Tab-separated table of C-alpha atoms and ligand atoms in Angstrom:
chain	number	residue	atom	x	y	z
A	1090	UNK	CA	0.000	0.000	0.000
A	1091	UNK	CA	1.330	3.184	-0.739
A	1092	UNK	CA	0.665	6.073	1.957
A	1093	UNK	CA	0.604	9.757	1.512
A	1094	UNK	CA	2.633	11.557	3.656
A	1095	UNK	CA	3.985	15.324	3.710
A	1096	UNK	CA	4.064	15.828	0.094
A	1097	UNK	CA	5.420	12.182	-0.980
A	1098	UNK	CA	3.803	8.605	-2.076
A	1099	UNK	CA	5.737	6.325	0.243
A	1100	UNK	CA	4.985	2.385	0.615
A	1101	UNK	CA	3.643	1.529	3.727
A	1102	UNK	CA	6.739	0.481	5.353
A	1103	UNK	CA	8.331	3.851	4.858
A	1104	UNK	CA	5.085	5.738	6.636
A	1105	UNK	CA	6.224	6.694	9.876
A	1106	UNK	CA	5.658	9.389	11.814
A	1107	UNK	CA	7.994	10.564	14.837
A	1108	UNK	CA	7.155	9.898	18.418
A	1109	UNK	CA	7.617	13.480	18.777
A	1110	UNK	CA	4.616	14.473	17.609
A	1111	UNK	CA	2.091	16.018	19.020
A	1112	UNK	CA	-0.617	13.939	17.666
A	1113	UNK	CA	0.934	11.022	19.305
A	1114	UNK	CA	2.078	12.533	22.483
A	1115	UNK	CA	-1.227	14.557	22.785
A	1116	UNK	CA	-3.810	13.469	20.238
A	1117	UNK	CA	-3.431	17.080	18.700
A	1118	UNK	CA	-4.418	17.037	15.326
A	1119	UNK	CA	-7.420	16.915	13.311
A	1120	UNK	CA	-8.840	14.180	10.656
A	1121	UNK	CA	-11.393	13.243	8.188
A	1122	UNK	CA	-12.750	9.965	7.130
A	1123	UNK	CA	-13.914	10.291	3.472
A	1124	UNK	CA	-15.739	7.629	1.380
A	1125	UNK	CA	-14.863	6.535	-2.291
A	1126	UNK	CA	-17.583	4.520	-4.292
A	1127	UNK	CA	-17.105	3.564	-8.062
A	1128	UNK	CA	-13.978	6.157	-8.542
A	1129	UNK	CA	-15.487	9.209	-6.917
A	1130	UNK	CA	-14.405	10.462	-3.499
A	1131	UNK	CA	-18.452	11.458	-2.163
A	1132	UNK	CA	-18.729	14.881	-0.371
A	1133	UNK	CA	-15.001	15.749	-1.023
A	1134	UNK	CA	-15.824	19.257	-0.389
A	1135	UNK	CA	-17.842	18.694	2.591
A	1136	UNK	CA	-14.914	16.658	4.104
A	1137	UNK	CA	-12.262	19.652	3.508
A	1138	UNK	CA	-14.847	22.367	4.751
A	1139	UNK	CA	-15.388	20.888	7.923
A	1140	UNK	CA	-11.564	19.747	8.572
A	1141	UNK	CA	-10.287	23.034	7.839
A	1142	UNK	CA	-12.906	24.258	10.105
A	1143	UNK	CA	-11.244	22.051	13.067
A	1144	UNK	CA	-8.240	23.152	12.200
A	1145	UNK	CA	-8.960	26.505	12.494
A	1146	UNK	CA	-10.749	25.725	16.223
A	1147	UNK	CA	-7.377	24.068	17.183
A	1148	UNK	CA	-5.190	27.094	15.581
A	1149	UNK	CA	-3.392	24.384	13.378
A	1150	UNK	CA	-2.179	25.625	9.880
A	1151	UNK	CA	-2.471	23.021	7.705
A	1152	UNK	CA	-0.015	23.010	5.493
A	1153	UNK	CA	-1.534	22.511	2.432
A	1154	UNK	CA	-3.888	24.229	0.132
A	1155	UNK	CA	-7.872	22.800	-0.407
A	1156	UNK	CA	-6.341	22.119	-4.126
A	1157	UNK	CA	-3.250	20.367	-2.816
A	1158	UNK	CA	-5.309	17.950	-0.256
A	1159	UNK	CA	-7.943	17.056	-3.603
A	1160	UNK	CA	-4.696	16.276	-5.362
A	1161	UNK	CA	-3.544	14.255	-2.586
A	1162	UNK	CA	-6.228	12.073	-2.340
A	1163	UNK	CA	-7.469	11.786	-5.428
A	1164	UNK	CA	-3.622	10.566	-5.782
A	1165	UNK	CA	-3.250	8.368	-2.996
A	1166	UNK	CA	-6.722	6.867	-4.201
A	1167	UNK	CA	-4.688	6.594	-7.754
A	1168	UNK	CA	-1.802	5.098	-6.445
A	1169	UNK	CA	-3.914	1.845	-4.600
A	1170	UNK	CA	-5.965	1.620	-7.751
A	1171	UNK	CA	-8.883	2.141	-5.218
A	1172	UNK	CA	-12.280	2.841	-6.492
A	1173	UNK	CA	-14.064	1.588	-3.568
A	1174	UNK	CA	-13.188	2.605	-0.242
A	1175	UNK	CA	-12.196	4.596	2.489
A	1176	UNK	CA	-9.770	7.518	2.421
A	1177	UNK	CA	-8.413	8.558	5.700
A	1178	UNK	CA	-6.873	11.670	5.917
A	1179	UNK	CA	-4.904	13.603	9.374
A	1180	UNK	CA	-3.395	16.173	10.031
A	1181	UNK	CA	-1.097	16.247	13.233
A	1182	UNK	CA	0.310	19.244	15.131
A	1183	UNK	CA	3.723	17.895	13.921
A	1184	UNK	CA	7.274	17.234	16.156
A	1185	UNK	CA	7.600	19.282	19.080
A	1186	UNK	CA	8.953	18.891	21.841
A	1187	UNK	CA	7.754	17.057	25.026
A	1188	UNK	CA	5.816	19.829	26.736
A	1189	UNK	CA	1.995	20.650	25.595
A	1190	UNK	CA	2.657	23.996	23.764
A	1191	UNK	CA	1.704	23.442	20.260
A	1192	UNK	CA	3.371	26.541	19.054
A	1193	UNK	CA	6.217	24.765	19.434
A	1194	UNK	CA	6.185	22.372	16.511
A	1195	UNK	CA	7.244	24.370	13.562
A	1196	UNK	CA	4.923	22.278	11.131
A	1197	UNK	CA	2.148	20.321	11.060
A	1198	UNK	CA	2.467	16.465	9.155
A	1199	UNK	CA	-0.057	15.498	6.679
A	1200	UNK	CA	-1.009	11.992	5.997
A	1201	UNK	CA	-3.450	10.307	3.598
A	1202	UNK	CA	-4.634	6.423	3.684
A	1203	UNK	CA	-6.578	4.748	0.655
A	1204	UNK	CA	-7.883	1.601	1.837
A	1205	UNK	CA	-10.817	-0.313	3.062
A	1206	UNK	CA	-13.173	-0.168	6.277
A	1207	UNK	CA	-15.966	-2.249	7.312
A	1208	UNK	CA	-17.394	-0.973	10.817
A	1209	UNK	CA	-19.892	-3.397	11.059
A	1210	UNK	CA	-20.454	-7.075	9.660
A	1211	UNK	CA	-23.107	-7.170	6.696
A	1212	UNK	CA	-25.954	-8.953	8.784
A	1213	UNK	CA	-26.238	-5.984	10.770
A	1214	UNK	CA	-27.657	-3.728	7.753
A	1215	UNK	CA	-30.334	-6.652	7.390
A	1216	UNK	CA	-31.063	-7.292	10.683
A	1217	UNK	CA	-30.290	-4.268	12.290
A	1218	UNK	CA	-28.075	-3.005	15.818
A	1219	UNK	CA	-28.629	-3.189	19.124
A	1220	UNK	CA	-27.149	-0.686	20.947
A	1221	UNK	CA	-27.441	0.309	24.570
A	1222	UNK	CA	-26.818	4.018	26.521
A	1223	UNK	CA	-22.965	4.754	27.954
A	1224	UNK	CA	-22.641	5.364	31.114
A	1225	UNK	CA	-19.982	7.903	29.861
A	1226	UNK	CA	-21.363	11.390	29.181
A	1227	UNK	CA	-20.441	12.679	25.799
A	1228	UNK	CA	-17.864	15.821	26.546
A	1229	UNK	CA	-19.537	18.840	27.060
A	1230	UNK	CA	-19.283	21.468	24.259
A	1231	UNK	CA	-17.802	24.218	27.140
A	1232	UNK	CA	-14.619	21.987	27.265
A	1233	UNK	CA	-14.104	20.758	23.917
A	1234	UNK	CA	-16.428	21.269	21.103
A	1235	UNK	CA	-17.280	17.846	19.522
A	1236	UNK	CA	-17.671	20.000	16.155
A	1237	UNK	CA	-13.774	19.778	16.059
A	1238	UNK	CA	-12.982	16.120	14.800
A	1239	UNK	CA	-10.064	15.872	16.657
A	1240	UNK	CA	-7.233	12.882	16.867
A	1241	UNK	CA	-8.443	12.968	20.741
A	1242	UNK	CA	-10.978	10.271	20.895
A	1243	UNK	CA	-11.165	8.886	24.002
A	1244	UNK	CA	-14.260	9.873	25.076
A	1245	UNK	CA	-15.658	8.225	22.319
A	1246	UNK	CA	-13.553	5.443	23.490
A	1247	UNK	CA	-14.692	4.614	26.695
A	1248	UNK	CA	-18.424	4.422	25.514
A	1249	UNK	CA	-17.084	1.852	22.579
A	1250	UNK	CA	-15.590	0.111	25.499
A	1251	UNK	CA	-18.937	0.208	27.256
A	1252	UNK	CA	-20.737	-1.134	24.368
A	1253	UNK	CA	-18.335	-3.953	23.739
A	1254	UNK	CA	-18.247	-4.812	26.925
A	1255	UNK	CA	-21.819	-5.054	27.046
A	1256	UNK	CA	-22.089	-7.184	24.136
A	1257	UNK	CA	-22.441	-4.902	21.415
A	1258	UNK	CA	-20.661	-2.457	18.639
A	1259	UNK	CA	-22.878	0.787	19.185
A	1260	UNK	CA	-23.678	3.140	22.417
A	1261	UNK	CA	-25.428	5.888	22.591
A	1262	UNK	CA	-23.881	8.812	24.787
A	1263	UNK	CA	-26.129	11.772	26.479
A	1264	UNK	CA	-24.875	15.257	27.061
A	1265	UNK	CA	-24.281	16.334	30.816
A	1266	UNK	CA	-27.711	17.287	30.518
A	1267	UNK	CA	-29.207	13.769	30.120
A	1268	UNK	CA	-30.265	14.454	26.392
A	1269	UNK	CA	-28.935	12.232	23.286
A	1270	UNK	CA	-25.661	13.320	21.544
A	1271	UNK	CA	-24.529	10.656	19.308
A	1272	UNK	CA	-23.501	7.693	19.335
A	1273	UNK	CA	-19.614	6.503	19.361
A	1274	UNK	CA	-18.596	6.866	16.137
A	1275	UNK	CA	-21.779	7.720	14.132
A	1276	UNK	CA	-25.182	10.015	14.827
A	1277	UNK	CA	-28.071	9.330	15.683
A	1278	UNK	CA	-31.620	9.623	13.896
A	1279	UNK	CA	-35.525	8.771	15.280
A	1280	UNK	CA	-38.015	9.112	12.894
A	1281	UNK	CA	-41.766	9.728	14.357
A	1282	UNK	CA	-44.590	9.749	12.309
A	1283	UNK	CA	-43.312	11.651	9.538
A	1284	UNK	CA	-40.761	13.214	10.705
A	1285	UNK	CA	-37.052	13.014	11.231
A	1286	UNK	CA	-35.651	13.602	14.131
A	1287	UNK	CA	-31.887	14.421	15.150
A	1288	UNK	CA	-29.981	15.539	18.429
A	1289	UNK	CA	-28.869	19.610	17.322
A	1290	UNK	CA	-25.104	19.636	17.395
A	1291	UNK	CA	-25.439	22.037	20.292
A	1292	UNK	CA	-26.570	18.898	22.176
A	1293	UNK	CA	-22.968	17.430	21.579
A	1294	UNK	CA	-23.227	16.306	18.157
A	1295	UNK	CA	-20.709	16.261	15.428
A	1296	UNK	CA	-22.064	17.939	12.008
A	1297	UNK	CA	-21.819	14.437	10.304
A	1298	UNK	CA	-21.493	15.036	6.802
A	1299	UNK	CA	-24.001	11.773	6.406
A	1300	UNK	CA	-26.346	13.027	8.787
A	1301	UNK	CA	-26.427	16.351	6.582
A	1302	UNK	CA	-26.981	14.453	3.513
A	1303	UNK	CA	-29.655	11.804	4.712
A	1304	UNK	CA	-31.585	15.337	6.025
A	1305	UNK	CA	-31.273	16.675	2.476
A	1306	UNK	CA	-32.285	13.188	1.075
A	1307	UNK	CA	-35.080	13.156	3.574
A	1308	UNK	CA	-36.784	16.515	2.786
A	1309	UNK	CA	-36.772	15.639	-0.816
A	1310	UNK	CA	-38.808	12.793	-0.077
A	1311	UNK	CA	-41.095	15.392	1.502
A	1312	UNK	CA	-40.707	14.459	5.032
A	1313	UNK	CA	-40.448	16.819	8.171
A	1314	UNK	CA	-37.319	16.975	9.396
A	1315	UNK	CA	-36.258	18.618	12.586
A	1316	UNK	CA	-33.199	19.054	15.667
A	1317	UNK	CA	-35.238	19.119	18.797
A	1318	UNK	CA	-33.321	17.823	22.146
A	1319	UNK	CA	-33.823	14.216	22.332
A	1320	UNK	CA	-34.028	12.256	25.699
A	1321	UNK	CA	-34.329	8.835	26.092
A	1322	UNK	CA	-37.920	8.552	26.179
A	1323	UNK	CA	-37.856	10.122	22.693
A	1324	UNK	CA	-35.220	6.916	21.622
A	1325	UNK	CA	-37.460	4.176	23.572
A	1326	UNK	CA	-40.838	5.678	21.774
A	1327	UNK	CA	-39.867	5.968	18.386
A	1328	UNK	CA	-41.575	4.659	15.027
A	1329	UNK	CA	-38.001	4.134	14.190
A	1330	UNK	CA	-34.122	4.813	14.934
A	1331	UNK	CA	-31.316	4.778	12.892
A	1332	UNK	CA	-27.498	5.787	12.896
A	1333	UNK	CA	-25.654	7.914	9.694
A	1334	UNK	CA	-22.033	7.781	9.331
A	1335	UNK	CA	-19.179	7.992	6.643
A	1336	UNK	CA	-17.900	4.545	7.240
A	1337	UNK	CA	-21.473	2.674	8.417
A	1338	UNK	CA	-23.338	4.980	5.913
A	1339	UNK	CA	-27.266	4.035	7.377
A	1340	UNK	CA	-27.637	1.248	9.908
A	1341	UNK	CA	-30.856	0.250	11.380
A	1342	UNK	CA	-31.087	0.062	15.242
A	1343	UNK	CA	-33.964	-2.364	16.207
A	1344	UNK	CA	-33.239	-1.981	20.194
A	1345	UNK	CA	-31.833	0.286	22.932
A	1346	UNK	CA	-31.003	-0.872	26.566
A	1347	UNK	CA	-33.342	-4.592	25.866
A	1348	UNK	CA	-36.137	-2.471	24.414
A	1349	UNK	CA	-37.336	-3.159	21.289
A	1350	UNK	CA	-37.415	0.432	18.943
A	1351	UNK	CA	-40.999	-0.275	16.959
A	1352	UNK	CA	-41.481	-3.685	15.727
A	1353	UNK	CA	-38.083	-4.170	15.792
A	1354	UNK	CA	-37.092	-4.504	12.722
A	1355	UNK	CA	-35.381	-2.148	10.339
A	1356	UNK	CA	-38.297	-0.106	9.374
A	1357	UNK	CA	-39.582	0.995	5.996
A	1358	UNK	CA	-38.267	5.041	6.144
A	1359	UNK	CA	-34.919	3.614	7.033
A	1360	UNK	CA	-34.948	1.482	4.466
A	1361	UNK	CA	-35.892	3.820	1.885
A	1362	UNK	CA	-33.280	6.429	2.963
A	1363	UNK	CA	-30.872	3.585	2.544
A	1364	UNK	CA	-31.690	3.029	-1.024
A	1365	UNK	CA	-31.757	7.081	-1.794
A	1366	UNK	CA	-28.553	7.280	0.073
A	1367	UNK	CA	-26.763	4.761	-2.406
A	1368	UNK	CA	-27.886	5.840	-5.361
A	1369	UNK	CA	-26.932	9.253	-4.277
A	1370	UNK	CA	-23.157	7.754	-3.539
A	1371	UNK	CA	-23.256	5.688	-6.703
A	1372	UNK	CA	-23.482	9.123	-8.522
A	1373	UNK	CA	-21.890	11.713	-7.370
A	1374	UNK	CA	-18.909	12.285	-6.342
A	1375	UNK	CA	-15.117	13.983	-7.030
A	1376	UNK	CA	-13.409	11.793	-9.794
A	1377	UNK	CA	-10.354	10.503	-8.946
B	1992	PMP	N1	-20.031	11.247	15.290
B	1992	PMP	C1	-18.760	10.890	15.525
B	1992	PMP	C2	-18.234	10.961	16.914
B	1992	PMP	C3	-17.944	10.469	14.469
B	1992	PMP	O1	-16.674	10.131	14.690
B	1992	PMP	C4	-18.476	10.408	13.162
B	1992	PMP	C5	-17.616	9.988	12.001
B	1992	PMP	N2	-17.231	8.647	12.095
B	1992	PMP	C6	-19.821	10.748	12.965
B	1992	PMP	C7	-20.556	11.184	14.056
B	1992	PMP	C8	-20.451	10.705	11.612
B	1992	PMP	O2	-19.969	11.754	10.820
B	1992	PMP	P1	-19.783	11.635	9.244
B	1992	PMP	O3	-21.120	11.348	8.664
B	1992	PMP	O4	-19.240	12.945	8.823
B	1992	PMP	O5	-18.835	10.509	9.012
Protein backbone atom coordinates (compact mmCIF):
# COMPACT_ATOMS: atom_id res chain seq x y z
CA UNK A 1 0.00 0.00 0.00
CA UNK A 2 1.33 3.18 -0.74
CA UNK A 3 0.67 6.07 1.96
CA UNK A 4 0.60 9.76 1.51
CA UNK A 5 2.63 11.56 3.66
CA UNK A 6 3.99 15.32 3.71
CA UNK A 7 4.06 15.83 0.09
CA UNK A 8 5.42 12.18 -0.98
CA UNK A 9 3.80 8.60 -2.08
CA UNK A 10 5.74 6.33 0.24
CA UNK A 11 4.99 2.39 0.62
CA UNK A 12 3.64 1.53 3.73
CA UNK A 13 6.74 0.48 5.35
CA UNK A 14 8.33 3.85 4.86
CA UNK A 15 5.09 5.74 6.64
CA UNK A 16 6.22 6.69 9.88
CA UNK A 17 5.66 9.39 11.81
CA UNK A 18 7.99 10.56 14.84
CA UNK A 19 7.16 9.90 18.42
CA UNK A 20 7.62 13.48 18.78
CA UNK A 21 4.62 14.47 17.61
CA UNK A 22 2.09 16.02 19.02
CA UNK A 23 -0.62 13.94 17.67
CA UNK A 24 0.93 11.02 19.30
CA UNK A 25 2.08 12.53 22.48
CA UNK A 26 -1.23 14.56 22.78
CA UNK A 27 -3.81 13.47 20.24
CA UNK A 28 -3.43 17.08 18.70
CA UNK A 29 -4.42 17.04 15.33
CA UNK A 30 -7.42 16.92 13.31
CA UNK A 31 -8.84 14.18 10.66
CA UNK A 32 -11.39 13.24 8.19
CA UNK A 33 -12.75 9.97 7.13
CA UNK A 34 -13.91 10.29 3.47
CA UNK A 35 -15.74 7.63 1.38
CA UNK A 36 -14.86 6.53 -2.29
CA UNK A 37 -17.58 4.52 -4.29
CA UNK A 38 -17.11 3.56 -8.06
CA UNK A 39 -13.98 6.16 -8.54
CA UNK A 40 -15.49 9.21 -6.92
CA UNK A 41 -14.40 10.46 -3.50
CA UNK A 42 -18.45 11.46 -2.16
CA UNK A 43 -18.73 14.88 -0.37
CA UNK A 44 -15.00 15.75 -1.02
CA UNK A 45 -15.82 19.26 -0.39
CA UNK A 46 -17.84 18.69 2.59
CA UNK A 47 -14.91 16.66 4.10
CA UNK A 48 -12.26 19.65 3.51
CA UNK A 49 -14.85 22.37 4.75
CA UNK A 50 -15.39 20.89 7.92
CA UNK A 51 -11.56 19.75 8.57
CA UNK A 52 -10.29 23.03 7.84
CA UNK A 53 -12.91 24.26 10.11
CA UNK A 54 -11.24 22.05 13.07
CA UNK A 55 -8.24 23.15 12.20
CA UNK A 56 -8.96 26.50 12.49
CA UNK A 57 -10.75 25.72 16.22
CA UNK A 58 -7.38 24.07 17.18
CA UNK A 59 -5.19 27.09 15.58
CA UNK A 60 -3.39 24.38 13.38
CA UNK A 61 -2.18 25.62 9.88
CA UNK A 62 -2.47 23.02 7.70
CA UNK A 63 -0.02 23.01 5.49
CA UNK A 64 -1.53 22.51 2.43
CA UNK A 65 -3.89 24.23 0.13
CA UNK A 66 -7.87 22.80 -0.41
CA UNK A 67 -6.34 22.12 -4.13
CA UNK A 68 -3.25 20.37 -2.82
CA UNK A 69 -5.31 17.95 -0.26
CA UNK A 70 -7.94 17.06 -3.60
CA UNK A 71 -4.70 16.28 -5.36
CA UNK A 72 -3.54 14.25 -2.59
CA UNK A 73 -6.23 12.07 -2.34
CA UNK A 74 -7.47 11.79 -5.43
CA UNK A 75 -3.62 10.57 -5.78
CA UNK A 76 -3.25 8.37 -3.00
CA UNK A 77 -6.72 6.87 -4.20
CA UNK A 78 -4.69 6.59 -7.75
CA UNK A 79 -1.80 5.10 -6.44
CA UNK A 80 -3.91 1.84 -4.60
CA UNK A 81 -5.97 1.62 -7.75
CA UNK A 82 -8.88 2.14 -5.22
CA UNK A 83 -12.28 2.84 -6.49
CA UNK A 84 -14.06 1.59 -3.57
CA UNK A 85 -13.19 2.60 -0.24
CA UNK A 86 -12.20 4.60 2.49
CA UNK A 87 -9.77 7.52 2.42
CA UNK A 88 -8.41 8.56 5.70
CA UNK A 89 -6.87 11.67 5.92
CA UNK A 90 -4.90 13.60 9.37
CA UNK A 91 -3.40 16.17 10.03
CA UNK A 92 -1.10 16.25 13.23
CA UNK A 93 0.31 19.24 15.13
CA UNK A 94 3.72 17.90 13.92
CA UNK A 95 7.27 17.23 16.16
CA UNK A 96 7.60 19.28 19.08
CA UNK A 97 8.95 18.89 21.84
CA UNK A 98 7.75 17.06 25.03
CA UNK A 99 5.82 19.83 26.74
CA UNK A 100 2.00 20.65 25.60
CA UNK A 101 2.66 24.00 23.76
CA UNK A 102 1.70 23.44 20.26
CA UNK A 103 3.37 26.54 19.05
CA UNK A 104 6.22 24.76 19.43
CA UNK A 105 6.19 22.37 16.51
CA UNK A 106 7.24 24.37 13.56
CA UNK A 107 4.92 22.28 11.13
CA UNK A 108 2.15 20.32 11.06
CA UNK A 109 2.47 16.47 9.15
CA UNK A 110 -0.06 15.50 6.68
CA UNK A 111 -1.01 11.99 6.00
CA UNK A 112 -3.45 10.31 3.60
CA UNK A 113 -4.63 6.42 3.68
CA UNK A 114 -6.58 4.75 0.66
CA UNK A 115 -7.88 1.60 1.84
CA UNK A 116 -10.82 -0.31 3.06
CA UNK A 117 -13.17 -0.17 6.28
CA UNK A 118 -15.97 -2.25 7.31
CA UNK A 119 -17.39 -0.97 10.82
CA UNK A 120 -19.89 -3.40 11.06
CA UNK A 121 -20.45 -7.07 9.66
CA UNK A 122 -23.11 -7.17 6.70
CA UNK A 123 -25.95 -8.95 8.78
CA UNK A 124 -26.24 -5.98 10.77
CA UNK A 125 -27.66 -3.73 7.75
CA UNK A 126 -30.33 -6.65 7.39
CA UNK A 127 -31.06 -7.29 10.68
CA UNK A 128 -30.29 -4.27 12.29
CA UNK A 129 -28.08 -3.00 15.82
CA UNK A 130 -28.63 -3.19 19.12
CA UNK A 131 -27.15 -0.69 20.95
CA UNK A 132 -27.44 0.31 24.57
CA UNK A 133 -26.82 4.02 26.52
CA UNK A 134 -22.97 4.75 27.95
CA UNK A 135 -22.64 5.36 31.11
CA UNK A 136 -19.98 7.90 29.86
CA UNK A 137 -21.36 11.39 29.18
CA UNK A 138 -20.44 12.68 25.80
CA UNK A 139 -17.86 15.82 26.55
CA UNK A 140 -19.54 18.84 27.06
CA UNK A 141 -19.28 21.47 24.26
CA UNK A 142 -17.80 24.22 27.14
CA UNK A 143 -14.62 21.99 27.27
CA UNK A 144 -14.10 20.76 23.92
CA UNK A 145 -16.43 21.27 21.10
CA UNK A 146 -17.28 17.85 19.52
CA UNK A 147 -17.67 20.00 16.15
CA UNK A 148 -13.77 19.78 16.06
CA UNK A 149 -12.98 16.12 14.80
CA UNK A 150 -10.06 15.87 16.66
CA UNK A 151 -7.23 12.88 16.87
CA UNK A 152 -8.44 12.97 20.74
CA UNK A 153 -10.98 10.27 20.89
CA UNK A 154 -11.16 8.89 24.00
CA UNK A 155 -14.26 9.87 25.08
CA UNK A 156 -15.66 8.22 22.32
CA UNK A 157 -13.55 5.44 23.49
CA UNK A 158 -14.69 4.61 26.70
CA UNK A 159 -18.42 4.42 25.51
CA UNK A 160 -17.08 1.85 22.58
CA UNK A 161 -15.59 0.11 25.50
CA UNK A 162 -18.94 0.21 27.26
CA UNK A 163 -20.74 -1.13 24.37
CA UNK A 164 -18.33 -3.95 23.74
CA UNK A 165 -18.25 -4.81 26.93
CA UNK A 166 -21.82 -5.05 27.05
CA UNK A 167 -22.09 -7.18 24.14
CA UNK A 168 -22.44 -4.90 21.41
CA UNK A 169 -20.66 -2.46 18.64
CA UNK A 170 -22.88 0.79 19.18
CA UNK A 171 -23.68 3.14 22.42
CA UNK A 172 -25.43 5.89 22.59
CA UNK A 173 -23.88 8.81 24.79
CA UNK A 174 -26.13 11.77 26.48
CA UNK A 175 -24.87 15.26 27.06
CA UNK A 176 -24.28 16.33 30.82
CA UNK A 177 -27.71 17.29 30.52
CA UNK A 178 -29.21 13.77 30.12
CA UNK A 179 -30.27 14.45 26.39
CA UNK A 180 -28.93 12.23 23.29
CA UNK A 181 -25.66 13.32 21.54
CA UNK A 182 -24.53 10.66 19.31
CA UNK A 183 -23.50 7.69 19.33
CA UNK A 184 -19.61 6.50 19.36
CA UNK A 185 -18.60 6.87 16.14
CA UNK A 186 -21.78 7.72 14.13
CA UNK A 187 -25.18 10.02 14.83
CA UNK A 188 -28.07 9.33 15.68
CA UNK A 189 -31.62 9.62 13.90
CA UNK A 190 -35.53 8.77 15.28
CA UNK A 191 -38.01 9.11 12.89
CA UNK A 192 -41.77 9.73 14.36
CA UNK A 193 -44.59 9.75 12.31
CA UNK A 194 -43.31 11.65 9.54
CA UNK A 195 -40.76 13.21 10.71
CA UNK A 196 -37.05 13.01 11.23
CA UNK A 197 -35.65 13.60 14.13
CA UNK A 198 -31.89 14.42 15.15
CA UNK A 199 -29.98 15.54 18.43
CA UNK A 200 -28.87 19.61 17.32
CA UNK A 201 -25.10 19.64 17.40
CA UNK A 202 -25.44 22.04 20.29
CA UNK A 203 -26.57 18.90 22.18
CA UNK A 204 -22.97 17.43 21.58
CA UNK A 205 -23.23 16.31 18.16
CA UNK A 206 -20.71 16.26 15.43
CA UNK A 207 -22.06 17.94 12.01
CA UNK A 208 -21.82 14.44 10.30
CA UNK A 209 -21.49 15.04 6.80
CA UNK A 210 -24.00 11.77 6.41
CA UNK A 211 -26.35 13.03 8.79
CA UNK A 212 -26.43 16.35 6.58
CA UNK A 213 -26.98 14.45 3.51
CA UNK A 214 -29.65 11.80 4.71
CA UNK A 215 -31.58 15.34 6.02
CA UNK A 216 -31.27 16.68 2.48
CA UNK A 217 -32.28 13.19 1.08
CA UNK A 218 -35.08 13.16 3.57
CA UNK A 219 -36.78 16.51 2.79
CA UNK A 220 -36.77 15.64 -0.82
CA UNK A 221 -38.81 12.79 -0.08
CA UNK A 222 -41.10 15.39 1.50
CA UNK A 223 -40.71 14.46 5.03
CA UNK A 224 -40.45 16.82 8.17
CA UNK A 225 -37.32 16.98 9.40
CA UNK A 226 -36.26 18.62 12.59
CA UNK A 227 -33.20 19.05 15.67
CA UNK A 228 -35.24 19.12 18.80
CA UNK A 229 -33.32 17.82 22.15
CA UNK A 230 -33.82 14.22 22.33
CA UNK A 231 -34.03 12.26 25.70
CA UNK A 232 -34.33 8.84 26.09
CA UNK A 233 -37.92 8.55 26.18
CA UNK A 234 -37.86 10.12 22.69
CA UNK A 235 -35.22 6.92 21.62
CA UNK A 236 -37.46 4.18 23.57
CA UNK A 237 -40.84 5.68 21.77
CA UNK A 238 -39.87 5.97 18.39
CA UNK A 239 -41.57 4.66 15.03
CA UNK A 240 -38.00 4.13 14.19
CA UNK A 241 -34.12 4.81 14.93
CA UNK A 242 -31.32 4.78 12.89
CA UNK A 243 -27.50 5.79 12.90
CA UNK A 244 -25.65 7.91 9.69
CA UNK A 245 -22.03 7.78 9.33
CA UNK A 246 -19.18 7.99 6.64
CA UNK A 247 -17.90 4.55 7.24
CA UNK A 248 -21.47 2.67 8.42
CA UNK A 249 -23.34 4.98 5.91
CA UNK A 250 -27.27 4.03 7.38
CA UNK A 251 -27.64 1.25 9.91
CA UNK A 252 -30.86 0.25 11.38
CA UNK A 253 -31.09 0.06 15.24
CA UNK A 254 -33.96 -2.36 16.21
CA UNK A 255 -33.24 -1.98 20.19
CA UNK A 256 -31.83 0.29 22.93
CA UNK A 257 -31.00 -0.87 26.57
CA UNK A 258 -33.34 -4.59 25.87
CA UNK A 259 -36.14 -2.47 24.41
CA UNK A 260 -37.34 -3.16 21.29
CA UNK A 261 -37.42 0.43 18.94
CA UNK A 262 -41.00 -0.27 16.96
CA UNK A 263 -41.48 -3.69 15.73
CA UNK A 264 -38.08 -4.17 15.79
CA UNK A 265 -37.09 -4.50 12.72
CA UNK A 266 -35.38 -2.15 10.34
CA UNK A 267 -38.30 -0.11 9.37
CA UNK A 268 -39.58 1.00 6.00
CA UNK A 269 -38.27 5.04 6.14
CA UNK A 270 -34.92 3.61 7.03
CA UNK A 271 -34.95 1.48 4.47
CA UNK A 272 -35.89 3.82 1.88
CA UNK A 273 -33.28 6.43 2.96
CA UNK A 274 -30.87 3.58 2.54
CA UNK A 275 -31.69 3.03 -1.02
CA UNK A 276 -31.76 7.08 -1.79
CA UNK A 277 -28.55 7.28 0.07
CA UNK A 278 -26.76 4.76 -2.41
CA UNK A 279 -27.89 5.84 -5.36
CA UNK A 280 -26.93 9.25 -4.28
CA UNK A 281 -23.16 7.75 -3.54
CA UNK A 282 -23.26 5.69 -6.70
CA UNK A 283 -23.48 9.12 -8.52
CA UNK A 284 -21.89 11.71 -7.37
CA UNK A 285 -18.91 12.28 -6.34
CA UNK A 286 -15.12 13.98 -7.03
CA UNK A 287 -13.41 11.79 -9.79
CA UNK A 288 -10.35 10.50 -8.95
N1 LIG B 1 -20.03 11.25 15.29
C1 LIG B 1 -18.76 10.89 15.53
C2 LIG B 1 -18.23 10.96 16.91
C3 LIG B 1 -17.94 10.47 14.47
O1 LIG B 1 -16.67 10.13 14.69
C4 LIG B 1 -18.48 10.41 13.16
C5 LIG B 1 -17.62 9.99 12.00
N2 LIG B 1 -17.23 8.65 12.10
C6 LIG B 1 -19.82 10.75 12.97
C7 LIG B 1 -20.56 11.18 14.06
C8 LIG B 1 -20.45 10.71 11.61
O2 LIG B 1 -19.97 11.75 10.82
P1 LIG B 1 -19.78 11.63 9.24
O3 LIG B 1 -21.12 11.35 8.66
O4 LIG B 1 -19.24 12.95 8.82
O5 LIG B 1 -18.83 10.51 9.01
Amino acid sequence: MQIYLDGKLVPESEAKISVFDHGVLYGDGVFEGIRVYHGRIFKLAEHLDRLFASARAIMLTIPLSREELTRACRETCAANGLRDGYIRLVVTRGVGYLGLNPFKCPKASVFIIASTIELYPEAVYREGLKLITAATQRINPAALSPSIKSLNYLNNILAKIEAVNAGTVEAIMLNSDGYVAECTGDNLFLVRGNRLETPPVSAGALNGITRGVVMELARGMGWAVAEPNLTRYDVMTADECFLTGTAAEIVPVVSVDGRAIGSGRPGAVTLQLTDAFRKLTQTTGTVI
